[in-house]
Amino acid sequence: MFKYLFLFLFSLAFINVQAQSENYPITIQVLNDLKTPLVNAVVKQDHEKNMITNADGIAVLYLSKGKHTLLITLDSYDEKELHIHVEGAQTYIVELKKETKIAEVVITAKEGKGLTSKSVINRQAMEHLQPSSFADLMELLPGGLSRDPNLSTTNRVLLRENPGGPSSYNTTSLGTQFMIDDNVWNTNANLQTSVDDTQMGEAPRNRATPAIGVDMRTISTNDIEKVEVIRGIPSAAYGDLTSGVIKIERKIGYSPLEARFKADGFSKQYYVGKGFLINKNWSINANLDYLDSKQDPTDDYENYQRVTASLRSKLNTTLWQKPLEWRSTIDFSNNIDKKKYDPDTGYALTDSYKNSNQRVSFTNNFIYKLDAASIFDKLAINTAIRQGFESIEQVKLVQLSGPRALSLATTAGENIGIYPDTRYVAESSTNGKPLDLSIFAQASGSRKFGKFNNQYEIGLDWKYSKNFGKGQQWDLTTPPSATIGTRPREFNDIPAWQNLAFFAGNQISYNLNQHKFSLYTGLRVSKLLGIDNSYIISKKIFAEPRINLQYNLPHLMIGNYPLKTDVTLGYGILYKQPTLLMLYPNSRFTDYAQVNYYHDDENYRYVNFMTYVQNRENKNLTAAKNIKKEIRLDLSYRGHDFFITYFKEDLNNGFRSTLQTKINTYKKYNTSYIDLSQWGENGPDLTNVPYETIREFGNYTITENGSATIKDGIEFGYTSPRLKGINTKFTLTGAWFKTQYRNTVPVIERPEISLAGSNYPYYGIYQSDLGYINENLNYNFMIDTYIPNLGLIVSASVQGSLYNYEKKDDRIPEPTSYIGLDGVVQPFLDSDRTDLYKQWLVRNVSVTDNISTRETYTIRANFKVTKIIYRSLKTSMFVNRLFSYEHSYYFLGNKIERQGGNKPYFGMELNYNF
């Protein structure tokens, strides 16, 4: 930690390097093509103060000896770059030509050229894409491909990762931070797990969000002005993340009344919004959005609905004669998942599932500008309060195959149970009320010391999360399952989650003749507060250094035009803290029937249980750590832009749920010795009833730092200028992703066999579970044409994968050790391979394990068009997979023909600005 702090302080230290050489006056006269002087032209020299030409088109700069690069710009004229070598006082005449740029629209993500890799998606790109939710925007990132909306399950975000990773590797999506109008969307108090997540084909499990972070279905794009997706190393101001940052900026300021209607094969969407100008310094924006979706249009019994509303204010005023900007928002959203059985299927009509998620938030952001001469010239304070009202309601018809016994105990020990009806209706619910508070304070400024320009920041970041809900509730006499392993728990009993962080960063810019260097060094230090001392994490302080270096090479002149070359390197450590559900999971209840006496006369029915309560808290749980590295090359020449980025990310201690076991003992009474004549008010007299002491494995799960997600990849992109005459632009983006998924903690397994009519008496302890390697190379080539006179934008894209590689491996058959019913861990020896019992511990590794699958290329053609019909009425339509081809491939010598996923998907929308 100290070496990172030293590096930061070194970069932030006052650097007083004075130029030793004498400065000479350099006179620049700017003319147009008619040799007429141009007034107010800007002459910029590297990072120095800009000079403005006077009425004679003249600006004078004082430069030291050596090479310098000047940039001359003026509205409505093409910019000019001038390379000079100063030996003394000199005069240069520069001629600017009238601007001939074509009216530009950008309908793809634009790659940022700053110190970190990021994609910027503007409003035009979103309107042309015609998204149903935020998940559709992922197509615009390098390596992203179009996909049909799937709004009947959660949509988790994946940055620089192959889709299809197992659910035990969700840390990368949990570790992607969403920010809306500079306020973090905190999900650490999300405890909405279903009481019965296997109902209706695991419908609750497919809609669960506690382990994935933000569900992208819940974010509407209609009022978004711009999105920045930071895929590289962010500044130290961002924390509690591992993968990246997604910054959403919504519309603010005056806008006409807007309306949008979209329909496709899965959903209908309605939107209305308006920006009001109260006065020249105060504006208010209001909008309302409604989405109704069915994954199967013919199925009225499975439905997802989203309602969002927002009221946003921006006020520019003064405080102590200094400018103050105050942004305030009130947001409401309601997301409802509903599922019932179709009565024509013959299933019980009582079964239903409803998941309602409401959220109300109130934010205030303040930006206060001080004097430029102050150490800090800008102060920012962002505050947010978010209250959620979440509810899962389930109704299920339970039909038991015969008499079953239930324990009603809520504490450990012996207890008397009941025999429920063999047919009953179970009602259960999960009620959550997550409250999230956040305060973000940042002070920033800039200073120049000698030739070094410094832009620095310092601040505090505090986040608080608490759930005040009633939690999981159900009637113990009518549970959704006869073998349920938990008991009702109120969320309000769980402590709050608090994270306090301090951060500081500095960006140094330095010019050496035509060489430009920019170095950002930052350090973030964070700590969880309010954690009991029994947790290891309560004593830990997490340090996150961030470094980004960019080198702008001297421009290479080719045909009187400069080739701009930038090389950027980045390194950073990022931490994601465990959530409330990981730190404080519900206890595991294991009930063993000691006496199970079922008599025809209900007065002589009796069941006695021994109940064990296992605390599932993992005191050794710590934050997930991701180490990110990247190197990027940017080239730009005459409007042609190209970038290529290599990145590597090592996350070796992600969160995963692992199986544990302990030895439980209970009495097994011989019920044939029960004497009905000795029956009392509390059941039979067991004094003289013989019993056997049984030892059994008691299984439960805990959350461990046991998942490794290793990412390697290359992202690339090329954008052409819009060609004159045909107003056409070409864009090529793509990425090669290789993602490895490994478990990093031992796993236990027991063979699913029965020996001599009894359960298998050993658990094997294995060094590894099944690992995965996913690798692919995706491409997306787009041609778009813009015709201003017709108000028409047409785009066609050809996209797909050049190959798709998957492999399951790293599954070792033999255990390293094993545990028996005596509770003693023993090493697994070679002699155990032939033991009558222990030989079964050698796992039967499938023949498909360690065999790779390599699919060949796919081609898909998509078409989109946007047209202004009449004045402010605009319509758009799209067709995905207008043409689709999936080349055959070979697996184990067999030719595999692929036909799936070739059906076109289309939709349209109307937009009207009143």
Coordinates of C-alpha atoms in Angstrom, one line a residue, residues 423-907:
R423 CA -53.2 -31.7 -0.2
Y424 CA -53.1 -28.0 0.6
V425 CA -52.4 -24.6 -0.8
A426 CA -49.1 -23.0 0.2
E427 CA -48.8 -19.2 0.2
S428 CA -45.4 -17.6 0.7
S429 CA -43.9 -14.2 0.3
T430 CA -40.6 -12.3 0.4
N431 CA -41.0 -8.6 1.5
G432 CA -38.0 -6.3 1.1
K433 CA -37.6 -2.6 1.8
P434 CA -34.0 -1.7 0.9
L435 CA -32.9 1.8 1.8
D436 CA -29.8 3.1 0.1
L437 CA -28.1 6.3 1.1
S438 CA -25.0 7.8 -0.5
I439 CA -22.8 10.9 -0.2
F440 CA -20.1 11.7 -2.6
A441 CA -17.9 14.7 -2.1
Q442 CA -15.1 15.7 -4.5
A443 CA -12.8 18.7 -4.7
S444 CA -10.8 19.2 -7.9
G445 CA -8.4 21.8 -9.3
S446 CA -5.6 22.4 -11.7
R447 CA -2.1 23.9 -11.5
K448 CA 0.8 24.4 -13.8
F449 CA 4.3 24.0 -12.4
G450 CA 6.9 24.7 -15.0
K451 CA 5.9 22.7 -18.1
F452 CA 3.8 20.3 -16.1
N453 CA 0.1 20.7 -16.1
N454 CA -1.6 19.0 -13.1
Q455 CA -5.3 18.2 -12.8
Y456 CA -6.0 16.7 -9.4
E457 CA -8.9 15.5 -7.3
I458 CA -9.6 14.4 -3.8
G459 CA -12.8 13.2 -2.1
L460 CA -14.9 11.0 0.1
D461 CA -17.4 8.4 -0.8
W462 CA -19.9 6.9 1.7
K463 CA -22.6 4.3 1.0
Y464 CA -25.2 2.9 3.3
S465 CA -27.6 0.1 2.7
K466 CA -30.2 -1.4 5.0
N467 CA -33.2 -3.6 4.4
F468 CA -36.3 -2.9 6.6
G469 CA -38.5 -5.6 5.0
K470 CA -40.5 -8.4 6.7
G471 CA -38.4 -10.9 4.8
Q472 CA -39.4 -14.4 3.9
Q473 CA -42.8 -15.3 5.4
W474 CA -45.0 -18.4 5.2
D475 CA -47.2 -20.5 7.4
L476 CA -45.1 -23.3 8.9
T477 CA -48.0 -25.7 8.8
T478 CA -48.4 -25.3 5.0
P479 CA -44.9 -24.8 3.6
P480 CA -44.3 -24.8 -0.2
S481 CA -42.2 -27.9 0.3
A482 CA -42.3 -30.7 2.8
T483 CA -38.5 -30.7 2.9
I484 CA -38.0 -26.9 3.2
G485 CA -34.6 -26.2 4.9
T486 CA -35.2 -22.7 6.3
R487 CA -37.5 -20.8 8.5
P488 CA -39.1 -17.3 8.2
R489 CA -36.7 -14.4 8.8
E490 CA -37.2 -10.7 9.0
F491 CA -34.7 -8.6 7.0
N492 CA -34.9 -5.9 9.5
D493 CA -32.8 -8.0 11.9
I494 CA -29.9 -7.9 9.5
P495 CA -27.2 -5.2 10.2
A496 CA -26.7 -2.4 7.8
W497 CA -24.0 -2.4 5.1
Q498 CA -21.7 0.7 5.1
N499 CA -18.7 1.5 3.0
L500 CA -16.5 4.5 3.5
A501 CA -13.8 5.4 0.9
F502 CA -11.2 8.1 0.5
F503 CA -9.7 8.8 -2.9
A504 CA -7.2 11.1 -4.5
G505 CA -5.8 11.3 -8.0
N506 CA -3.7 13.5 -10.2
Q507 CA -3.2 13.8 -14.0
I508 CA 0.1 15.2 -15.2
S509 CA 0.4 16.5 -18.8
Y510 CA 3.8 17.3 -20.2
N511 CA 4.9 18.4 -23.7
L512 CA 8.4 17.8 -24.9
N513 CA 8.5 19.5 -28.3
Q514 CA 5.9 17.5 -30.3
H515 CA 5.8 14.6 -27.8
K516 CA 2.9 14.7 -25.4
F517 CA 2.6 12.7 -22.2
S518 CA -0.3 12.3 -19.8
L519 CA -0.1 10.3 -16.6
Y520 CA -2.9 9.6 -14.2
T521 CA -2.1 8.1 -10.8
G522 CA -4.8 7.6 -8.3
L523 CA -5.4 5.8 -5.0
R524 CA -8.7 4.7 -3.4
V525 CA -8.8 3.4 0.2
S526 CA -12.0 1.9 1.5
K527 CA -13.3 0.0 4.5
L528 CA -16.6 -1.7 5.5
L529 CA -18.0 -0.2 8.7
G530 CA -20.3 -1.7 11.3
I531 CA -19.1 -5.3 10.7
D532 CA -18.7 -7.5 13.8
N533 CA -15.1 -8.1 14.8
S534 CA -15.6 -11.9 14.3
Y535 CA -15.5 -11.2 10.5
I536 CA -12.0 -10.9 9.0
I537 CA -13.2 -8.2 6.7
S538 CA -13.9 -5.9 9.6
K539 CA -10.2 -5.5 10.2
K540 CA -9.3 -4.9 6.5
I541 CA -8.6 -1.7 4.6
F542 CA -8.6 -2.1 0.9
A543 CA -6.1 0.0 -1.2
E544 CA -6.8 0.3 -5.0
P545 CA -4.1 2.0 -7.0
R546 CA -5.0 3.2 -10.6
I547 CA -2.5 4.2 -13.2
N548 CA -3.1 5.3 -16.8
L549 CA -0.3 6.6 -19.1
Q550 CA -0.8 8.1 -22.6
Y551 CA 1.8 9.0 -25.1
N552 CA 0.8 11.2 -28.1
L553 CA 3.5 10.7 -30.7
P554 CA 4.6 13.5 -33.0
H555 CA 2.3 13.8 -35.9
L556 CA 3.5 12.1 -39.1
M557 CA 2.5 14.3 -42.1
I558 CA 1.2 12.2 -45.1
G559 CA 0.1 14.2 -48.0
N560 CA -0.1 17.5 -46.0
Y561 CA -2.4 15.8 -43.4
P562 CA -1.3 14.6 -40.0
L563 CA -1.4 11.0 -38.9
K564 CA -2.2 11.1 -35.1
T565 CA -0.9 8.2 -33.0
D566 CA -1.6 7.6 -29.4
V567 CA -0.4 4.8 -27.2
T568 CA -2.2 4.2 -23.8
L569 CA -1.3 1.8 -21.0
G570 CA -3.4 1.2 -17.9
Y571 CA -3.1 -0.8 -14.6
G572 CA -5.5 -0.9 -11.8
I573 CA -6.8 -2.9 -8.8
L574 CA -10.5 -2.9 -8.1
Y575 CA -12.5 -4.4 -5.2
K576 CA -16.2 -5.4 -4.9
Q577 CA -17.4 -5.8 -1.3
P578 CA -19.7 -8.7 -0.4
T579 CA -23.4 -7.8 -0.2
L580 CA -25.7 -8.2 2.8
L581 CA -27.0 -11.5 1.6
M582 CA -23.5 -12.9 1.3
L583 CA -22.5 -11.6 4.8
Y584 CA -25.7 -12.6 6.6
P585 CA -27.4 -15.5 4.9
N586 CA -30.4 -17.3 6.4
S587 CA -29.6 -20.3 8.7
R588 CA -30.0 -23.8 7.5
F589 CA -32.5 -26.0 9.4
T590 CA -32.1 -29.8 9.2
D591 CA -34.9 -31.8 10.8
Y592 CA -34.5 -35.5 11.6
A593 CA -37.6 -37.6 12.5
Q594 CA -36.7 -39.5 15.6
V595 CA -40.2 -40.9 16.1
N596 CA -42.6 -41.1 13.1
Y597 CA -45.7 -42.9 14.4
Y598 CA -48.7 -42.6 12.0
H599 CA -51.8 -44.3 13.3
D600 CA -55.2 -44.6 11.6
D601 CA -56.7 -42.9 14.6
E602 CA -55.4 -39.3 14.5
N603 CA -55.4 -39.2 18.3
Y604 CA -52.5 -41.6 18.2
R605 CA -50.3 -39.8 15.7
Y606 CA -47.0 -38.6 16.9
V607 CA -43.8 -37.3 15.3
N608 CA -40.7 -36.2 17.2
F609 CA -37.8 -34.3 15.5
M610 CA -34.3 -33.5 16.3
T611 CA -33.6 -30.1 14.7
Y612 CA -30.2 -28.7 13.9
V613 CA -29.7 -25.0 13.0
Q614 CA -26.5 -24.3 11.1
N615 CA -25.2 -20.7 10.9
R616 CA -24.2 -20.2 7.3
E617 CA -22.2 -17.0 7.8
N618 CA -18.6 -17.2 6.5
K619 CA -16.4 -15.1 8.8
N620 CA -13.5 -15.4 6.4
L621 CA -15.4 -13.8 3.4
T622 CA -13.6 -10.9 1.9
A623 CA -13.9 -8.5 -1.0
A624 CA -13.5 -9.8 -4.6
K625 CA -10.3 -8.4 -6.2
N626 CA -9.8 -7.8 -9.9
I627 CA -6.4 -6.8 -11.5
K628 CA -6.9 -5.0 -14.8
K629 CA -4.2 -4.3 -17.4
E630 CA -4.6 -2.9 -20.9
I631 CA -2.7 -1.3 -23.7
R632 CA -4.3 0.6 -26.5
L633 CA -3.3 2.1 -29.9
D634 CA -5.3 4.9 -31.5
L635 CA -4.7 6.1 -35.0
S636 CA -6.5 9.0 -36.7
Y637 CA -6.0 10.3 -40.3
R638 CA -8.3 12.6 -42.2
G639 CA -11.4 11.4 -40.4
H640 CA -10.4 7.8 -40.4
D641 CA -10.2 6.5 -36.8
F642 CA -8.8 3.2 -35.7
F643 CA -8.2 1.6 -32.3
I644 CA -7.0 -1.7 -31.0
T645 CA -6.9 -2.7 -27.3
Y646 CA -5.4 -5.7 -25.6
F647 CA -6.6 -6.3 -22.1
K648 CA -6.1 -8.8 -19.3
E649 CA -8.2 -9.2 -16.2
D650 CA -7.5 -11.6 -13.3
L651 CA -10.3 -12.0 -10.8
N652 CA -9.2 -15.0 -8.6
N653 CA -11.5 -14.7 -5.6
G654 CA -15.0 -14.1 -6.8
F655 CA -18.0 -15.0 -4.8
R656 CA -19.5 -18.5 -5.1
S657 CA -21.9 -20.7 -3.1
T658 CA -20.1 -23.9 -2.0
L659 CA -21.4 -27.1 -0.4
Q660 CA -20.4 -27.9 3.2
T661 CA -21.1 -30.8 5.5
K662 CA -21.0 -31.6 9.2
I663 CA -22.0 -34.6 11.3
N664 CA -25.3 -34.6 13.0
T665 CA -26.6 -37.3 15.4
Y666 CA -30.1 -38.2 16.4
K667 CA -32.1 -41.0 17.9
K668 CA -34.1 -43.5 15.7
Y669 CA -36.8 -45.0 17.9
N670 CA -38.3 -48.4 17.2
T671 CA -41.9 -47.5 17.0
S672 CA -43.1 -51.1 17.2
Y673 CA -42.4 -50.9 21.0
I674 CA -44.7 -47.9 21.5
D675 CA -47.5 -48.8 24.0
L676 CA -50.7 -47.0 23.3
S677 CA -51.9 -47.6 26.8
Q678 CA -49.0 -45.3 28.0
W679 CA -50.2 -42.5 25.7
G680 CA -50.3 -39.1 27.4
E681 CA -51.2 -35.6 26.5
N682 CA -47.8 -35.0 24.8
G683 CA -47.7 -38.4 23.0
P684 CA -46.3 -41.8 23.8
D685 CA -44.0 -42.6 26.7
L686 CA -40.6 -43.2 25.2
T687 CA -38.8 -44.2 28.4
N688 CA -38.8 -47.9 27.6
V689 CA -38.8 -47.6 23.8
P690 CA -35.4 -48.7 22.3
Y691 CA -33.6 -46.5 19.9
E692 CA -30.5 -46.4 17.7
T693 CA -28.1 -43.4 17.6
I694 CA -27.7 -42.4 13.9
R695 CA -25.0 -40.2 12.5
E696 CA -25.8 -38.4 9.3
F697 CA -24.2 -35.8 7.1
G698 CA -25.9 -32.4 7.5
N699 CA -25.4 -30.4 4.3
Y700 CA -25.5 -26.6 3.9
T701 CA -24.0 -23.9 1.7
I702 CA -21.8 -20.9 2.4
T703 CA -20.5 -18.1 0.2
E704 CA -16.8 -18.2 -0.3
N705 CA -14.2 -16.4 -2.4
G706 CA -13.9 -19.4 -4.6
S707 CA -14.4 -18.3 -8.3
A708 CA -11.8 -17.3 -10.7
T709 CA -12.7 -15.4 -13.9
I710 CA -9.7 -14.8 -16.1
K711 CA -10.3 -12.6 -19.1
D712 CA -8.0 -12.0 -22.1
G713 CA -9.1 -10.2 -25.2
I714 CA -8.5 -7.8 -28.1
E715 CA -11.0 -5.1 -29.0
F716 CA -10.7 -3.2 -32.2
G717 CA -12.7 -0.7 -34.3
Y718 CA -12.5 1.4 -37.4
T719 CA -14.6 4.3 -38.4
S720 CA -14.5 6.1 -41.8
P721 CA -15.4 9.7 -42.5
R722 CA -18.8 10.2 -44.1
L723 CA -18.2 10.0 -47.8
K724 CA -19.2 13.0 -49.9
G725 CA -21.9 12.6 -52.4
I726 CA -23.4 9.4 -51.0
N727 CA -23.2 10.6 -47.3
T728 CA -22.2 7.1 -46.3
K729 CA -20.1 6.0 -43.4
F730 CA -18.4 2.6 -42.7
T731 CA -17.9 1.2 -39.2
L732 CA -16.2 -2.0 -38.2
T733 CA -16.0 -3.2 -34.6
G734 CA -15.2 -6.5 -33.0
A735 CA -13.4 -8.3 -30.3
W736 CA -11.7 -11.5 -29.5
F737 CA -12.7 -12.7 -26.0
K738 CA -11.2 -15.6 -24.1
T739 CA -12.8 -16.2 -20.7
Q740 CA -11.7 -18.9 -18.3
Y741 CA -13.9 -19.9 -15.4
R742 CA -12.2 -21.9 -12.5
N743 CA -13.1 -22.6 -8.9
T744 CA -10.3 -21.9 -6.5
V745 CA -11.5 -23.7 -3.4
P746 CA -11.9 -27.5 -2.8
V747 CA -15.4 -28.9 -3.4
I748 CA -17.1 -31.8 -1.7
E749 CA -19.2 -34.4 -3.5
R750 CA -20.9 -37.7 -2.5
P751 CA -21.7 -40.4 -5.1
E752 CA -25.4 -40.7 -5.8
I753 CA -25.5 -44.4 -5.0
S754 CA -26.9 -46.6 -2.2
L755 CA -24.9 -49.4 -0.7
A756 CA -26.7 -52.1 1.3
G757 CA -29.9 -50.0 1.4
S758 CA -28.1 -47.1 3.1
N759 CA -26.8 -43.7 1.9
Y760 CA -23.2 -43.6 0.9
P761 CA -21.1 -43.0 4.0
Y762 CA -18.3 -40.8 2.6
Y763 CA -17.9 -37.4 1.0
G764 CA -15.0 -36.8 -1.3
I765 CA -13.0 -33.6 -1.1
Y766 CA -11.8 -32.6 -4.6
Q767 CA -9.3 -30.0 -5.5
S768 CA -11.4 -28.6 -8.4
D769 CA -14.8 -28.6 -9.9
L770 CA -15.6 -28.5 -13.6
G771 CA -13.8 -25.6 -15.3
Y772 CA -14.8 -23.8 -18.5
I773 CA -13.0 -22.0 -21.4
N774 CA -15.1 -19.8 -23.7
E775 CA -13.5 -18.1 -26.6
N776 CA -14.9 -16.4 -29.7
L777 CA -14.1 -13.7 -32.3
N778 CA -17.0 -11.4 -33.0
Y779 CA -17.4 -8.8 -35.8
N780 CA -19.9 -6.1 -36.7
F781 CA -19.6 -4.3 -40.0
M782 CA -22.1 -1.4 -40.5
I783 CA -22.8 0.8 -43.4
D784 CA -25.1 3.8 -42.7
T785 CA -26.3 6.5 -45.0
Y786 CA -27.7 9.9 -44.0
I787 CA -29.7 12.0 -46.4
P788 CA -30.5 15.3 -44.6
N789 CA -32.9 16.6 -47.4
L790 CA -35.1 13.5 -46.9
G791 CA -34.6 13.2 -43.2
L792 CA -33.6 9.6 -43.8
I793 CA -31.0 7.4 -42.1
V794 CA -30.5 3.9 -43.4
S795 CA -28.1 1.3 -42.0
A796 CA -27.3 -2.2 -42.8
S797 CA -25.0 -4.4 -40.6
V798 CA -23.4 -7.7 -41.2
Q799 CA -22.3 -9.3 -37.9
G800 CA -21.5 -12.6 -36.4
S801 CA -18.7 -14.8 -35.0
L802 CA -15.7 -16.0 -37.0
Y803 CA -15.5 -18.9 -34.5
N804 CA -16.8 -20.0 -31.2
Y805 CA -14.7 -22.3 -29.0
E806 CA -15.9 -24.0 -25.8
K807 CA -14.3 -26.5 -23.5
K808 CA -15.1 -28.1 -20.2
D809 CA -12.0 -29.2 -18.3
D810 CA -10.0 -29.2 -15.1
R811 CA -12.3 -31.9 -13.5
I812 CA -10.0 -34.3 -11.7
P813 CA -11.6 -37.7 -10.9
E814 CA -9.7 -38.6 -7.7
P815 CA -10.3 -36.8 -4.4
T816 CA -7.4 -35.5 -2.4
S817 CA -9.1 -36.6 0.8
Y818 CA -12.5 -37.8 2.2
I819 CA -14.6 -37.4 5.3
G820 CA -16.6 -40.2 6.9
L821 CA -19.4 -40.3 9.4
D822 CA -16.8 -40.1 12.2
G823 CA -16.1 -36.5 11.1
V824 CA -12.4 -37.2 10.5
V825 CA -10.7 -36.1 7.2
Q826 CA -8.5 -38.8 5.7
P827 CA -6.2 -38.7 2.7
F828 CA -7.3 -40.6 -0.3
L829 CA -4.7 -43.4 -1.0
D830 CA -4.0 -45.5 -4.0
S831 CA -5.3 -48.5 -2.0
D832 CA -8.6 -46.8 -1.7
R833 CA -9.2 -47.2 -5.4
T834 CA -10.0 -50.9 -4.8
D835 CA -11.8 -50.5 -1.5
L836 CA -15.3 -51.8 -1.5
Y837 CA -16.7 -48.5 -0.4
K838 CA -14.1 -45.9 -1.2
Q839 CA -13.6 -46.8 -4.8
W840 CA -16.8 -45.0 -5.6
L841 CA -15.2 -41.7 -4.6
V842 CA -13.4 -41.7 -7.9
R843 CA -15.7 -39.5 -10.0
N844 CA -17.0 -40.8 -13.2
V845 CA -15.7 -38.0 -15.4
S846 CA -17.9 -37.8 -18.5
V847 CA -16.4 -38.5 -21.9
T848 CA -17.4 -35.0 -23.0
D849 CA -15.3 -33.5 -20.3
N850 CA -12.0 -32.1 -21.5
I851 CA -13.3 -32.3 -25.1
S852 CA -13.6 -29.0 -26.9
T853 CA -16.2 -27.8 -29.3
R854 CA -15.2 -25.4 -32.1
E855 CA -18.1 -23.9 -34.1
T856 CA -17.3 -22.1 -37.3
Y857 CA -18.4 -18.8 -38.6
T858 CA -21.9 -17.2 -38.6
I859 CA -23.3 -14.4 -40.7
R860 CA -26.3 -12.3 -39.9
A861 CA -27.6 -9.3 -41.7
N862 CA -29.6 -6.6 -40.0
F863 CA -31.4 -3.6 -41.5
K864 CA -32.6 -0.4 -39.8
V865 CA -34.2 2.8 -41.2
T866 CA -35.3 6.1 -39.6
K867 CA -37.4 8.6 -41.6
I868 CA -38.9 11.9 -40.8
I869 CA -42.4 11.6 -42.3
Y870 CA -43.9 15.0 -41.7
R871 CA -42.2 17.8 -39.8
S872 CA -41.7 16.4 -36.3
L873 CA -43.1 13.0 -36.9
K874 CA -40.5 10.3 -37.3
T875 CA -40.8 6.6 -37.8
S876 CA -38.2 3.8 -37.5
M877 CA -38.2 0.2 -38.3
F878 CA -35.7 -2.7 -38.0
V879 CA -35.3 -6.2 -39.1
N880 CA -32.7 -8.4 -37.4
R881 CA -31.5 -11.6 -39.1
L882 CA -32.9 -10.5 -42.4
F883 CA -30.4 -13.0 -43.7
S884 CA -28.8 -15.6 -41.4
Y885 CA -26.3 -18.3 -42.0
E886 CA -24.5 -20.6 -39.6
H887 CA -21.8 -22.7 -41.2
S888 CA -21.6 -26.4 -40.3
Y889 CA -18.8 -27.7 -38.1
Y890 CA -17.4 -31.1 -37.1
F891 CA -17.5 -32.6 -33.6
L892 CA -15.9 -35.9 -32.9
G893 CA -15.8 -36.6 -36.6
N894 CA -19.5 -35.9 -37.1
K895 CA -20.8 -33.1 -39.2
I896 CA -23.1 -30.8 -37.3
E897 CA -25.6 -28.8 -39.4
R898 CA -27.0 -25.7 -37.6
Q899 CA -30.4 -24.2 -38.3
G900 CA -31.3 -22.6 -35.0
G901 CA -31.8 -18.9 -34.5
N902 CA -32.5 -18.0 -38.1
K903 CA -36.0 -16.5 -37.8
P904 CA -36.1 -12.8 -38.5
Y905 CA -37.0 -10.4 -35.6
F906 CA -38.6 -7.1 -36.5
G907 CA -40.3 -4.1 -35.0

